[in-house]
Amino acid sequence: MKSFASDNYAPVHPQVLEEIAKVNSEHMRAYGADEVTEKAIDLIKIFLEAKNAQINFVFNGTGANVTGLQTVTNSWNSIICAKTSHINVDEGGAPEKLLGVKLLDIDAPDGKLTPDLIKNLWVRMGDQHTSQPNVVSITQSTEMGTVYSPEEIKELADLAHKNNSYLHMDGARISNAAVSLNKSIAEITKKVGVDIFSFGGTKNGLMGAEAVVIFNPELGKNYPWIRKSSMQLASKHRYVAAQFIALLSNDLWKNNASHANQMAQLLRSKLENNPTIQITQKTQSNAVFAILKPEHTKKLQEKHNFYVWNDNTGEVRLMCSWDTTKEDIENFSKDVELICK
Amino acid sequence: MKSFASDNYAPVHPQVLEEIAKVNSEHMRAYGADEVTEKAIDLIKIFLEAKNAQINFVFNGTGANVTGLQTVTNSWNSIICAKTSHINVDEGGAPEKLLGVKLLDIDAPDGKLTPDLIKNLWVRMGDQHTSQPNVVSITQSTEMGTVYSPEEIKELADLAHKNNSYLHMDGARISNAAVSLNKSIAEITKKVGVDIFSFGGTKNGLMGAEAVVIFNPELGKNYPWIRKSSMQLASKHRYVAAQFIALLSNDLWKNNASHANQMAQLLRSKLENNPTIQITQKTQSNAVFAILKPEHTKKLQEKHNFYVWNDNTGEVRLMCSWDTTKEDIENFSKDVELICK
Amino acid sequence: MKSFASDNYAPVHPQVLEEIAKVNSEHMRAYGADEVTEKAIDLIKIFLEAKNAQINFVFNGTGANVTGLQTVTNSWNSIICAKTSHINVDEGGAPEKLLGVKLLDIDAPDGKLTPDLIKNLWVRMGDQHTSQPNVVSITQSTEMGTVYSPEEIKELADLAHKNNSYLHMDGARISNAAVSLNKSIAEITKKVGVDIFSFGGTKNGLMGAEAVVIFNPELGKNYPWIRKSSMQLASKHRYVAAQFIALLSNDLWKNNASHANQMAQLLRSKLENNPTIQITQKTQSNAVFAILKPEHTKKLQEKHNFYVWNDNTGEVRLMCSWDTTKEDIENFSKDVELICK
Amino acid sequence: MKSFASDNYAPVHPQVLEEIAKVNSEHMRAYGADEVTEKAIDLIKIFLEAKNAQINFVFNGTGANVTGLQTVTNSWNSIICAKTSHINVDEGGAPEKLLGVKLLDIDAPDGKLTPDLIKNLWVRMGDQHTSQPNVVSITQSTEMGTVYSPEEIKELADLAHKNNSYLHMDGARISNAAVSLNKSIAEITKKVGVDIFSFGGTKNGLMGAEAVVIFNPELGKNYPWIRKSSMQLASKHRYVAAQFIALLSNDLWKNNASHANQMAQLLRSKLENNPTIQITQKTQSNAVFAILKPEHTKKLQEKHNFYVWNDNTGEVRLMCSWDTTKEDIENFSKDVELICK
């Protein structure tokens, strides 16, 4: 059964396994001092047009976010983020545990922070009694399937910098955002003022690999210790790095993301005319959010795997992956037609 | 110049210094193994009608809250509290630093949590991906000068307990609440379901002493290590404990708090008929909150010390202490009349 | 160039990649709720004869040790370990960062703790001023290539338990120890009193997978939150679990370890008669430790990759892997003969 | 009964209570923004000949050490210290809990680090896998009653600085060391290279007050947040600061320490000719260490309060205080003569 539950329910793209197999011979230095890692880093630097960036690989998205943020936060800082952000509600409290920081979580119905929503949060600066905001963290594409335009990111970066703060981007689904905007990833990260960037791979067809990109290498000078002491340093490191070589080769990042986004559009088109269904978010990446009647959801879930996002409203999330097929959507849509009426 | 800035701007009540002087002879065991401490603990047990409670002294309010909460939280827990609560905005991020927890801070305009405000927060229980709420923390009297009735506390305790959670009370100004309600402190803590209680003394005339009261001693079995490793264990411990002996002797706790509350009532009465001034909160303890015109505030602050609570609205906080006099209020009121028109 | 630097310089065994490929189809639930993970856990339970154990997978050895230890330590505890132990000198301070504990590191020239070395360390128990030892952590095989006998482990377990403490085993190279002793892994873990066990895979031919085995499941009830908040939970979890299926299938664990151990014996035999070389440790697993003349080491390192273990003494570590060949040893030995004279 | 158990069993010197009473009138700003604090800081700057130093007050010795060290350590650092040091064995693991660091505890029978003992500890610098030493922490006078000469401190400071590390001094009994050496405190701190200094007061007649002195103010720029988030910021701050005014007035620091040291000399002279008693440490400050027969110790403890320092050897610690009298010593000595034979 194909699932609309999460893009991490999907398998690994064959090209990724091939790349892994390709590097699986001979001894190589461990812990990232190998040629595969070197090549992967070089590819990312070119890809992001960021030759001075400090780039490191970690195991998972939580690891990428928390180690990246650790480069700029002290325990008395706070991080401005959306209430729905992954760091706020889906990382088991790892940011608080490892960083000791406070998260200033802001209501943002579409998952997107705006200057207006956050501009008044830098209060009591210099006051030792209260946590000092010094990072704005945004997710691109957001947990609600929406996408920041380059201009919107730039505005947030400028606001953050004006307040002596950094802009962090959780890019677990950055590729989906880029293809949605028809931009390069450089154009929506480095070029619009992002300081620290979690470059996601796992949700876009990799097995388990994320890159932490610190555009100003000065910020990253302690990163090796941060990563090791946060238990995110792989020993047989080439197998993590090789996944990123695959991702950036043959436009895999783009093809996978583009396909997933298209499937989400197709899925949306199948749902949006159903009078019992209310689409709740723009479909700008690979997720469709919609409110179904609870009894419909229940019946659909007997055959299809997807998550209820909000128990109170009945909103569900339908997530498409690099391997979602038109047939998968047809099968699901047929059941929707049968049930949701 | 007498101040309305904070009750910790006030000096120490003479009876407290007398008690300190009284214990200042002979050698005594350090770190709380002395007879003064024993006596203070016994007095509190009687006072709170809680003979089995585990009672310990610490240096300050932040220390009381954070060590008390540490008895029941793991880093993957979250603590439900009001957005204006001291643990959320006035402890420099100590709860996150020392406990690693997340604070679920809820908008509560009068500083008071209610069952309705929080009852939907126990979501995703059992889900390893998200911080698990297991404490409700309330402040009595609140940071906004309001007071929970015993019934309101009981309701919150019941709700917390129903959700396998604890009720923590930050009682930095517990005495002001008790006299306001005309209740004993036992009646608004132990008897209505509070599990962990920061019994405040410093803001009510002590020099620097708070007690952490853990009503179920089983919860407190690791408390000695929590306190020591959190750097809240006094070596010459008798001088901290003696302050509580003073507080509970001759009704000092009640007299001080009662006086401060009365002064706040008097102050309020002087302000509430001024058409340029808008009282913003009930005056149930020793604080008056009011919106003044910014230019009036500025002029008043040239002669009187008090805090602007909210820069955006112009709300100020006027705090009365055990030593505030009618004359202080008269002097202030006269200037208000001259300036605020 | 084949390396004697570390067993994590070796590639992944082909059977592991095959197993990974085998599970790479269809959607599966993420975060460990999949059938591959279920199968891997069942295999381990049978393998360890521990049907009630709580078993979880993590990314790396540091992750396994630190999350396992976190099930039983508070920040005021201390962990008794050898000075050379991985948790003490090779985890970047992760135990202190994530657990807040103190490591009581004991000089043990062969890497092995003994009852005599540690029996006096449970002092000041009950004293809030000092960290309380509650775990003994041993490594099997040790970082010095030596191996604990089952009886030695049992003695340490008994001593730990007598002192209300747990026995933790860092089994990064547990398979090498088991084949060296001609015992099952169950016989040197569960059956001799180990409480918490890091079951290593990466150094024995896997890509990156370790299992945390908590024999008393009561100790593991919070483990899911510990792992998630410590950032060790894989999303596409099947690819971690599948590696353990490979390890436990077709005796891969035994064959790999047995081969590596034999190569170490062969290597030792080539060195031990060289009068310029002094073997410094028993060769009981897959490492040979020896003191070479610094100028010899330098020349050898021009052609061969291995680590100087102790700059002061000139001791080097030569590590064999599942893929070390007799030819590799011959090549190295020839250069040794040429250079070390 | 007068005690030889600890100098914190002693009461507060009357001059300290007088100074506290003196500042106990009028409202003053809280949290250190008051004139008493300003005066105390100015006095210390003059006293230490360190006009640029950043000086702050905290509650206790553990608080002073841990917040001071926090200005220069990250969790991946290690702190070189003596095995007997207070931070290592008497702070309940607070350094590990709050700083996340590793303590490299070195055997030093007289409590004193030497360049020879520590010069080889800066190994694997730059290696992300192991905690990086960046602080040497010494105690003056030591926990064993011995004293570093200025030259010895200077040598350690030079060694630390040469290794890009800081010299931290736990000066809980700094006054006893200074009078022992007949030096000013400036001469054994700032002038010989100490970077971060815990200026102890509590053990020398204060009620509970320590100062953290950061000689290079650049290091202290985050100190206010460190202190607040570590729960060491007093609200009614004047009462902490006033104690230091007392300490530095009328040579109280010197008189108290000098008296305690003299009493220790007298005590030593009474014991050293007893053939059943073996003095184990130089008596350079206010402590006498000696091995007594266990049965003698037991009998003596029935009448006198003192600590067995080492259960294995029977070594005891006899600590003199500012208030120890010749009569106390006579009484104790008489019992020694009666019992220890």
PDB file of N, CA, C and O in Angstrom, chain A residues 75-76 83 87-94 96-97 100-105 120 123-124 127-131 312, chain B residues 75-76 83 87-94 96-97 100-105 120 123-124 127-131 312:
ATOM      1  N   SER A  75      22.659  29.445  26.083  1.00  0.00           N
ATOM      2  CA  SER A  75      21.445  28.966  26.735  1.00  0.00           C
ATOM      3  C   SER A  75      20.489  30.110  27.069  1.00  0.00           C
ATOM      4  O   SER A  75      19.304  29.888  27.245  1.00  0.00           O
ATOM      5  N   TRP A  76      20.995  31.319  27.134  1.00  0.00           N
ATOM      6  CA  TRP A  76      20.117  32.446  27.500  1.00  0.00           C
ATOM      7  C   TRP A  76      19.518  33.122  26.256  1.00  0.00           C
ATOM      8  O   TRP A  76      18.905  34.179  26.374  1.00  0.00           O
ATOM      9  N   LYS A  83       4.840  28.372  15.457  1.00  0.00           N
ATOM     10  CA  LYS A  83       4.336  27.382  16.414  1.00  0.00           C
ATOM     11  C   LYS A  83       4.325  25.983  15.802  1.00  0.00           C
ATOM     12  O   LYS A  83       4.529  24.996  16.508  1.00  0.00           O
ATOM     13  N   ILE A  87      11.227  22.285  14.752  1.00  0.00           N
ATOM     14  CA  ILE A  87      12.035  22.427  15.973  1.00  0.00           C
ATOM     15  C   ILE A  87      11.159  22.622  17.204  1.00  0.00           C
ATOM     16  O   ILE A  87      11.533  22.252  18.299  1.00  0.00           O
ATOM     17  N   ASN A  88       9.962  23.163  17.002  1.00  0.00           N
ATOM     18  CA  ASN A  88       9.103  23.443  18.146  1.00  0.00           C
ATOM     19  C   ASN A  88       8.269  22.248  18.586  1.00  0.00           C
ATOM     20  O   ASN A  88       8.088  22.049  19.783  1.00  0.00           O
ATOM     21  N   VAL A  89       7.777  21.491  17.642  1.00  0.00           N
ATOM     22  CA  VAL A  89       6.832  20.434  18.030  1.00  0.00           C
ATOM     23  C   VAL A  89       7.194  19.026  17.581  1.00  0.00           C
ATOM     24  O   VAL A  89       6.473  18.080  17.878  1.00  0.00           O
ATOM     25  N   ASP A  90       8.287  18.869  16.880  1.00  0.00           N
ATOM     26  CA  ASP A  90       8.564  17.523  16.357  1.00  0.00           C
ATOM     27  C   ASP A  90       9.981  17.040  16.629  1.00  0.00           C
ATOM     28  O   ASP A  90      10.441  16.095  15.995  1.00  0.00           O
ATOM     29  N   GLU A  91      10.682  17.678  17.518  1.00  0.00           N
ATOM     30  CA  GLU A  91      12.046  17.222  17.771  1.00  0.00           C
ATOM     31  C   GLU A  91      12.224  16.772  19.222  1.00  0.00           C
ATOM     32  O   GLU A  91      13.331  16.740  19.757  1.00  0.00           O
ATOM     33  N   GLY A  92      11.127  16.428  19.856  1.00  0.00           N
ATOM     34  CA  GLY A  92      11.181  15.825  21.187  1.00  0.00           C
ATOM     35  C   GLY A  92      11.837  16.708  22.244  1.00  0.00           C
ATOM     36  O   GLY A  92      12.309  16.223  23.260  1.00  0.00           O
ATOM     37  N   GLY A  93      11.851  18.006  21.967  1.00  0.00           N
ATOM     38  CA  GLY A  93      12.501  18.891  22.929  1.00  0.00           C
ATOM     39  C   GLY A  93      14.016  18.914  22.797  1.00  0.00           C
ATOM     40  O   GLY A  93      14.699  19.458  23.665  1.00  0.00           O
ATOM     41  N   ALA A  94      14.551  18.357  21.708  1.00  0.00           N
ATOM     42  CA  ALA A  94      16.014  18.361  21.534  1.00  0.00           C
ATOM     43  C   ALA A  94      16.612  19.773  21.551  1.00  0.00           C
ATOM     44  O   ALA A  94      17.678  19.970  22.147  1.00  0.00           O
ATOM     45  N   GLU A  96      15.726  22.361  23.273  1.00  0.00           N
ATOM     46  CA  GLU A  96      15.838  22.785  24.666  1.00  0.00           C
ATOM     47  C   GLU A  96      16.878  21.927  25.389  1.00  0.00           C
ATOM     48  O   GLU A  96      17.667  22.442  26.178  1.00  0.00           O
ATOM     49  N   LYS A  97      16.882  20.642  25.158  1.00  0.00           N
ATOM     50  CA  LYS A  97      17.818  19.767  25.857  1.00  0.00           C
ATOM     51  C   LYS A  97      19.258  20.093  25.499  1.00  0.00           C
ATOM     52  O   LYS A  97      20.103  20.223  26.376  1.00  0.00           O
ATOM     53  N   GLY A 100      19.545  24.426  25.495  1.00  0.00           N
ATOM     54  CA  GLY A 100      19.104  25.142  26.686  1.00  0.00           C
ATOM     55  C   GLY A 100      18.331  26.412  26.369  1.00  0.00           C
ATOM     56  O   GLY A 100      18.016  27.180  27.272  1.00  0.00           O
ATOM     57  N   VAL A 101      18.004  26.623  25.119  1.00  0.00           N
ATOM     58  CA  VAL A 101      17.351  27.867  24.705  1.00  0.00           C
ATOM     59  C   VAL A 101      15.846  27.824  24.913  1.00  0.00           C
ATOM     60  O   VAL A 101      15.269  26.768  25.140  1.00  0.00           O
ATOM     61  N   LYS A 102      15.268  28.993  24.788  1.00  0.00           N
ATOM     62  CA  LYS A 102      13.804  29.115  24.749  1.00  0.00           C
ATOM     63  C   LYS A 102      13.376  29.282  23.295  1.00  0.00           C
ATOM     64  O   LYS A 102      14.041  29.962  22.516  1.00  0.00           O
ATOM     65  N   LEU A 103      12.282  28.632  22.930  1.00  0.00           N
ATOM     66  CA  LEU A 103      11.700  28.865  21.617  1.00  0.00           C
ATOM     67  C   LEU A 103      10.545  29.840  21.766  1.00  0.00           C
ATOM     68  O   LEU A 103       9.647  29.611  22.569  1.00  0.00           O
ATOM     69  N   LEU A 104      10.619  30.927  21.013  1.00  0.00           N
ATOM     70  CA  LEU A 104       9.501  31.874  20.979  1.00  0.00           C
ATOM     71  C   LEU A 104       8.625  31.468  19.815  1.00  0.00           C
ATOM     72  O   LEU A 104       8.874  31.833  18.663  1.00  0.00           O
ATOM     73  N   ASP A 105       7.618  30.697  20.098  1.00  0.00           N
ATOM     74  CA  ASP A 105       6.819  30.097  19.025  1.00  0.00           C
ATOM     75  C   ASP A 105       5.618  30.968  18.710  1.00  0.00           C
ATOM     76  O   ASP A 105       4.806  31.277  19.589  1.00  0.00           O
ATOM     77  N   ASN A 120       8.058  42.718  16.782  1.00  0.00           N
ATOM     78  CA  ASN A 120       8.017  43.248  18.154  1.00  0.00           C
ATOM     79  C   ASN A 120       8.581  42.278  19.192  1.00  0.00           C
ATOM     80  O   ASN A 120       8.417  42.486  20.389  1.00  0.00           O
ATOM     81  N   VAL A 123      12.297  42.442  22.461  1.00  0.00           N
ATOM     82  CA  VAL A 123      12.045  43.357  23.581  1.00  0.00           C
ATOM     83  C   VAL A 123      12.963  42.985  24.729  1.00  0.00           C
ATOM     84  O   VAL A 123      13.493  41.883  24.789  1.00  0.00           O
ATOM     85  N   ARG A 124      13.148  43.906  25.630  1.00  0.00           N
ATOM     86  CA  ARG A 124      13.984  43.683  26.818  1.00  0.00           C
ATOM     87  C   ARG A 124      15.401  43.233  26.429  1.00  0.00           C
ATOM     88  O   ARG A 124      16.023  42.453  27.153  1.00  0.00           O
ATOM     89  N   ASP A 127      18.528  42.904  28.833  1.00  0.00           N
ATOM     90  CA  ASP A 127      18.003  42.627  30.174  1.00  0.00           C
ATOM     91  C   ASP A 127      18.374  41.192  30.554  1.00  0.00           C
ATOM     92  O   ASP A 127      17.912  40.231  29.939  1.00  0.00           O
ATOM     93  N   GLN A 128      19.219  41.080  31.577  1.00  0.00           N
ATOM     94  CA  GLN A 128      19.722  39.761  31.974  1.00  0.00           C
ATOM     95  C   GLN A 128      18.626  38.817  32.456  1.00  0.00           C
ATOM     96  O   GLN A 128      18.856  37.616  32.543  1.00  0.00           O
ATOM     97  N   HIS A 129      17.444  39.360  32.761  1.00  0.00           N
ATOM     98  CA  HIS A 129      16.393  38.516  33.328  1.00  0.00           C
ATOM     99  C   HIS A 129      15.611  37.732  32.290  1.00  0.00           C
ATOM    100  O   HIS A 129      14.809  36.869  32.645  1.00  0.00           O
ATOM    101  N   THR A 130      15.792  38.057  31.038  1.00  0.00           N
ATOM    102  CA  THR A 130      14.934  37.390  30.056  1.00  0.00           C
ATOM    103  C   THR A 130      15.747  36.885  28.878  1.00  0.00           C
ATOM    104  O   THR A 130      16.740  37.487  28.485  1.00  0.00           O
ATOM    105  N   SER A 131      15.343  35.757  28.345  1.00  0.00           N
ATOM    106  CA  SER A 131      16.024  35.143  27.205  1.00  0.00           C
ATOM    107  C   SER A 131      16.083  36.136  26.047  1.00  0.00           C
ATOM    108  O   SER A 131      15.090  36.798  25.732  1.00  0.00           O
ATOM    109  N   ASN A 312      -8.915  18.457  16.448  1.00  0.00           N
ATOM    110  CA  ASN A 312     -10.056  19.325  16.743  1.00  0.00           C
ATOM    111  C   ASN A 312     -10.803  19.724  15.487  1.00  0.00           C
ATOM    112  O   ASN A 312     -12.034  19.773  15.462  1.00  0.00           O
TER     113      ASN A 312
ATOM    114  N   SER B  75      13.898  16.096  30.456  1.00  0.00           N
ATOM    115  CA  SER B  75      14.118  17.112  29.421  1.00  0.00           C
ATOM    116  C   SER B  75      13.064  17.031  28.317  1.00  0.00           C
ATOM    117  O   SER B  75      12.852  17.997  27.604  1.00  0.00           O
ATOM    118  N   TRP B  76      12.394  15.904  28.181  1.00  0.00           N
ATOM    119  CA  TRP B  76      11.395  15.785  27.113  1.00  0.00           C
ATOM    120  C   TRP B  76       9.992  16.174  27.591  1.00  0.00           C
ATOM    121  O   TRP B  76       9.020  15.967  26.888  1.00  0.00           O
ATOM    122  N   LYS B  83       1.921  33.079  29.777  1.00  0.00           N
ATOM    123  CA  LYS B  83       2.967  33.778  29.032  1.00  0.00           C
ATOM    124  C   LYS B  83       3.683  34.799  29.916  1.00  0.00           C
ATOM    125  O   LYS B  83       4.876  35.039  29.740  1.00  0.00           O
ATOM    126  N   ILE B  87       8.635  32.163  35.471  1.00  0.00           N
ATOM    127  CA  ILE B  87       9.500  31.133  34.884  1.00  0.00           C
ATOM    128  C   ILE B  87       9.651  31.332  33.381  1.00  0.00           C
ATOM    129  O   ILE B  87      10.660  30.957  32.802  1.00  0.00           O
ATOM    130  N   ASN B  88       8.669  31.946  32.756  1.00  0.00           N
ATOM    131  CA  ASN B  88       8.721  32.093  31.301  1.00  0.00           C
ATOM    132  C   ASN B  88       9.511  33.307  30.851  1.00  0.00           C
ATOM    133  O   ASN B  88      10.231  33.233  29.856  1.00  0.00           O
ATOM    134  N   VAL B  89       9.375  34.409  31.554  1.00  0.00           N
ATOM    135  CA  VAL B  89       9.996  35.634  31.031  1.00  0.00           C
ATOM    136  C   VAL B  89      10.958  36.332  31.982  1.00  0.00           C
ATOM    137  O   VAL B  89      11.539  37.353  31.612  1.00  0.00           O
ATOM    138  N   ASP B  90      11.132  35.819  33.173  1.00  0.00           N
ATOM    139  CA  ASP B  90      11.971  36.559  34.117  1.00  0.00           C
ATOM    140  C   ASP B  90      13.036  35.715  34.789  1.00  0.00           C
ATOM    141  O   ASP B  90      13.605  36.128  35.808  1.00  0.00           O
ATOM    142  N   GLU B  91      13.326  34.562  34.285  1.00  0.00           N
ATOM    143  CA  GLU B  91      14.345  33.732  34.920  1.00  0.00           C
ATOM    144  C   GLU B  91      15.519  33.459  33.981  1.00  0.00           C
ATOM    145  O   GLU B  91      16.298  32.522  34.185  1.00  0.00           O
ATOM    146  N   GLY B  92      15.676  34.311  33.000  1.00  0.00           N
ATOM    147  CA  GLY B  92      16.857  34.251  32.142  1.00  0.00           C
ATOM    148  C   GLY B  92      17.020  32.943  31.398  1.00  0.00           C
ATOM    149  O   GLY B  92      18.124  32.596  30.978  1.00  0.00           O
ATOM    150  N   GLY B  93      15.915  32.228  31.256  1.00  0.00           N
ATOM    151  CA  GLY B  93      16.023  30.939  30.575  1.00  0.00           C
ATOM    152  C   GLY B  93      16.547  29.828  31.468  1.00  0.00           C
ATOM    153  O   GLY B  93      16.871  28.744  30.984  1.00  0.00           O
ATOM    154  N   ALA B  94      16.593  30.079  32.782  1.00  0.00           N
ATOM    155  CA  ALA B  94      17.081  29.036  33.702  1.00  0.00           C
ATOM    156  C   ALA B  94      16.280  27.730  33.602  1.00  0.00           C
ATOM    157  O   ALA B  94      16.867  26.648  33.643  1.00  0.00           O
ATOM    158  N   GLU B  96      14.893  26.343  31.020  1.00  0.00           N
ATOM    159  CA  GLU B  96      15.368  25.605  29.845  1.00  0.00           C
ATOM    160  C   GLU B  96      16.811  25.139  30.067  1.00  0.00           C
ATOM    161  O   GLU B  96      17.165  24.023  29.709  1.00  0.00           O
ATOM    162  N   LYS B  97      17.641  25.996  30.622  1.00  0.00           N
ATOM    163  CA  LYS B  97      19.045  25.623  30.800  1.00  0.00           C
ATOM    164  C   LYS B  97      19.192  24.445  31.761  1.00  0.00           C
ATOM    165  O   LYS B  97      19.896  23.480  31.483  1.00  0.00           O
ATOM    166  N   GLY B 100      16.075  21.639  30.683  1.00  0.00           N
ATOM    167  CA  GLY B 100      15.991  21.193  29.293  1.00  0.00           C
ATOM    168  C   GLY B 100      14.572  21.093  28.767  1.00  0.00           C
ATOM    169  O   GLY B 100      14.341  20.604  27.665  1.00  0.00           O
ATOM    170  N   VAL B 101      13.628  21.556  29.549  1.00  0.00           N
ATOM    171  CA  VAL B 101      12.212  21.410  29.176  1.00  0.00           C
ATOM    172  C   VAL B 101      11.745  22.506  28.222  1.00  0.00           C
ATOM    173  O   VAL B 101      12.415  23.516  28.032  1.00  0.00           O
ATOM    174  N   LYS B 102      10.574  22.277  27.678  1.00  0.00           N
ATOM    175  CA  LYS B 102       9.876  23.302  26.909  1.00  0.00           C
ATOM    176  C   LYS B 102       8.812  23.933  27.784  1.00  0.00           C
ATOM    177  O   LYS B 102       8.164  23.244  28.573  1.00  0.00           O
ATOM    178  N   LEU B 103       8.658  25.247  27.686  1.00  0.00           N
ATOM    179  CA  LEU B 103       7.558  25.910  28.369  1.00  0.00           C
ATOM    180  C   LEU B 103       6.439  26.145  27.354  1.00  0.00           C
ATOM    181  O   LEU B 103       6.670  26.730  26.301  1.00  0.00           O
ATOM    182  N   LEU B 104       5.274  25.660  27.682  1.00  0.00           N
ATOM    183  CA  LEU B 104       4.096  25.931  26.854  1.00  0.00           C
ATOM    184  C   LEU B 104       3.422  27.159  27.440  1.00  0.00           C
ATOM    185  O   LEU B 104       2.652  27.063  28.390  1.00  0.00           O
ATOM    186  N   ASP B 105       3.757  28.301  26.894  1.00  0.00           N
ATOM    187  CA  ASP B 105       3.311  29.562  27.500  1.00  0.00           C
ATOM    188  C   ASP B 105       2.010  30.019  26.840  1.00  0.00           C
ATOM    189  O   ASP B 105       1.917  30.190  25.639  1.00  0.00           O
ATOM    190  N   ASN B 120      -6.810  21.687  26.355  1.00  0.00           N
ATOM    191  CA  ASN B 120      -6.485  21.005  25.095  1.00  0.00           C
ATOM    192  C   ASN B 120      -4.988  20.866  24.842  1.00  0.00           C
ATOM    193  O   ASN B 120      -4.564  20.551  23.729  1.00  0.00           O
ATOM    194  N   VAL B 123      -1.895  17.062  24.166  1.00  0.00           N
ATOM    195  CA  VAL B 123      -2.080  16.391  22.883  1.00  0.00           C
ATOM    196  C   VAL B 123      -0.820  15.602  22.562  1.00  0.00           C
ATOM    197  O   VAL B 123       0.249  15.842  23.123  1.00  0.00           O
ATOM    198  N   ARG B 124      -0.946  14.643  21.672  1.00  0.00           N
ATOM    199  CA  ARG B 124       0.176  13.813  21.229  1.00  0.00           C
ATOM    200  C   ARG B 124       0.871  13.152  22.420  1.00  0.00           C
ATOM    201  O   ARG B 124       2.087  12.943  22.400  1.00  0.00           O
ATOM    202  N   ASP B 127       3.642  10.302  22.242  1.00  0.00           N
ATOM    203  CA  ASP B 127       4.358  10.484  20.972  1.00  0.00           C
ATOM    204  C   ASP B 127       5.776  10.958  21.276  1.00  0.00           C
ATOM    205  O   ASP B 127       5.988  12.052  21.797  1.00  0.00           O
ATOM    206  N   GLN B 128       6.739  10.106  20.937  1.00  0.00           N
ATOM    207  CA  GLN B 128       8.120  10.417  21.276  1.00  0.00           C
ATOM    208  C   GLN B 128       8.657  11.675  20.577  1.00  0.00           C
ATOM    209  O   GLN B 128       9.699  12.199  20.958  1.00  0.00           O
ATOM    210  N   HIS B 129       7.932  12.144  19.546  1.00  0.00           N
ATOM    211  CA  HIS B 129       8.453  13.274  18.778  1.00  0.00           C
ATOM    212  C   HIS B 129       8.177  14.625  19.407  1.00  0.00           C
ATOM    213  O   HIS B 129       8.691  15.638  18.940  1.00  0.00           O
ATOM    214  N   THR B 130       7.352  14.648  20.420  1.00  0.00           N
ATOM    215  CA  THR B 130       6.982  15.971  20.928  1.00  0.00           C
ATOM    216  C   THR B 130       7.052  16.006  22.452  1.00  0.00           C
ATOM    217  O   THR B 130       6.782  15.004  23.128  1.00  0.00           O
ATOM    218  N   SER B 131       7.455  17.132  22.988  1.00  0.00           N
ATOM    219  CA  SER B 131       7.578  17.317  24.434  1.00  0.00           C
ATOM    220  C   SER B 131       6.251  17.007  25.102  1.00  0.00           C
ATOM    221  O   SER B 131       5.194  17.430  24.630  1.00  0.00           O
ATOM    222  N   ASN B 312       4.355  49.056  24.517  1.00  0.00           N
ATOM    223  CA  ASN B 312       3.408  49.308  23.433  1.00  0.00           C
ATOM    224  C   ASN B 312       2.134  49.976  23.921  1.00  0.00           C
ATOM    225  O   ASN B 312       1.609  50.872  23.273  1.00  0.00           O
TER     226      ASN B 312
END
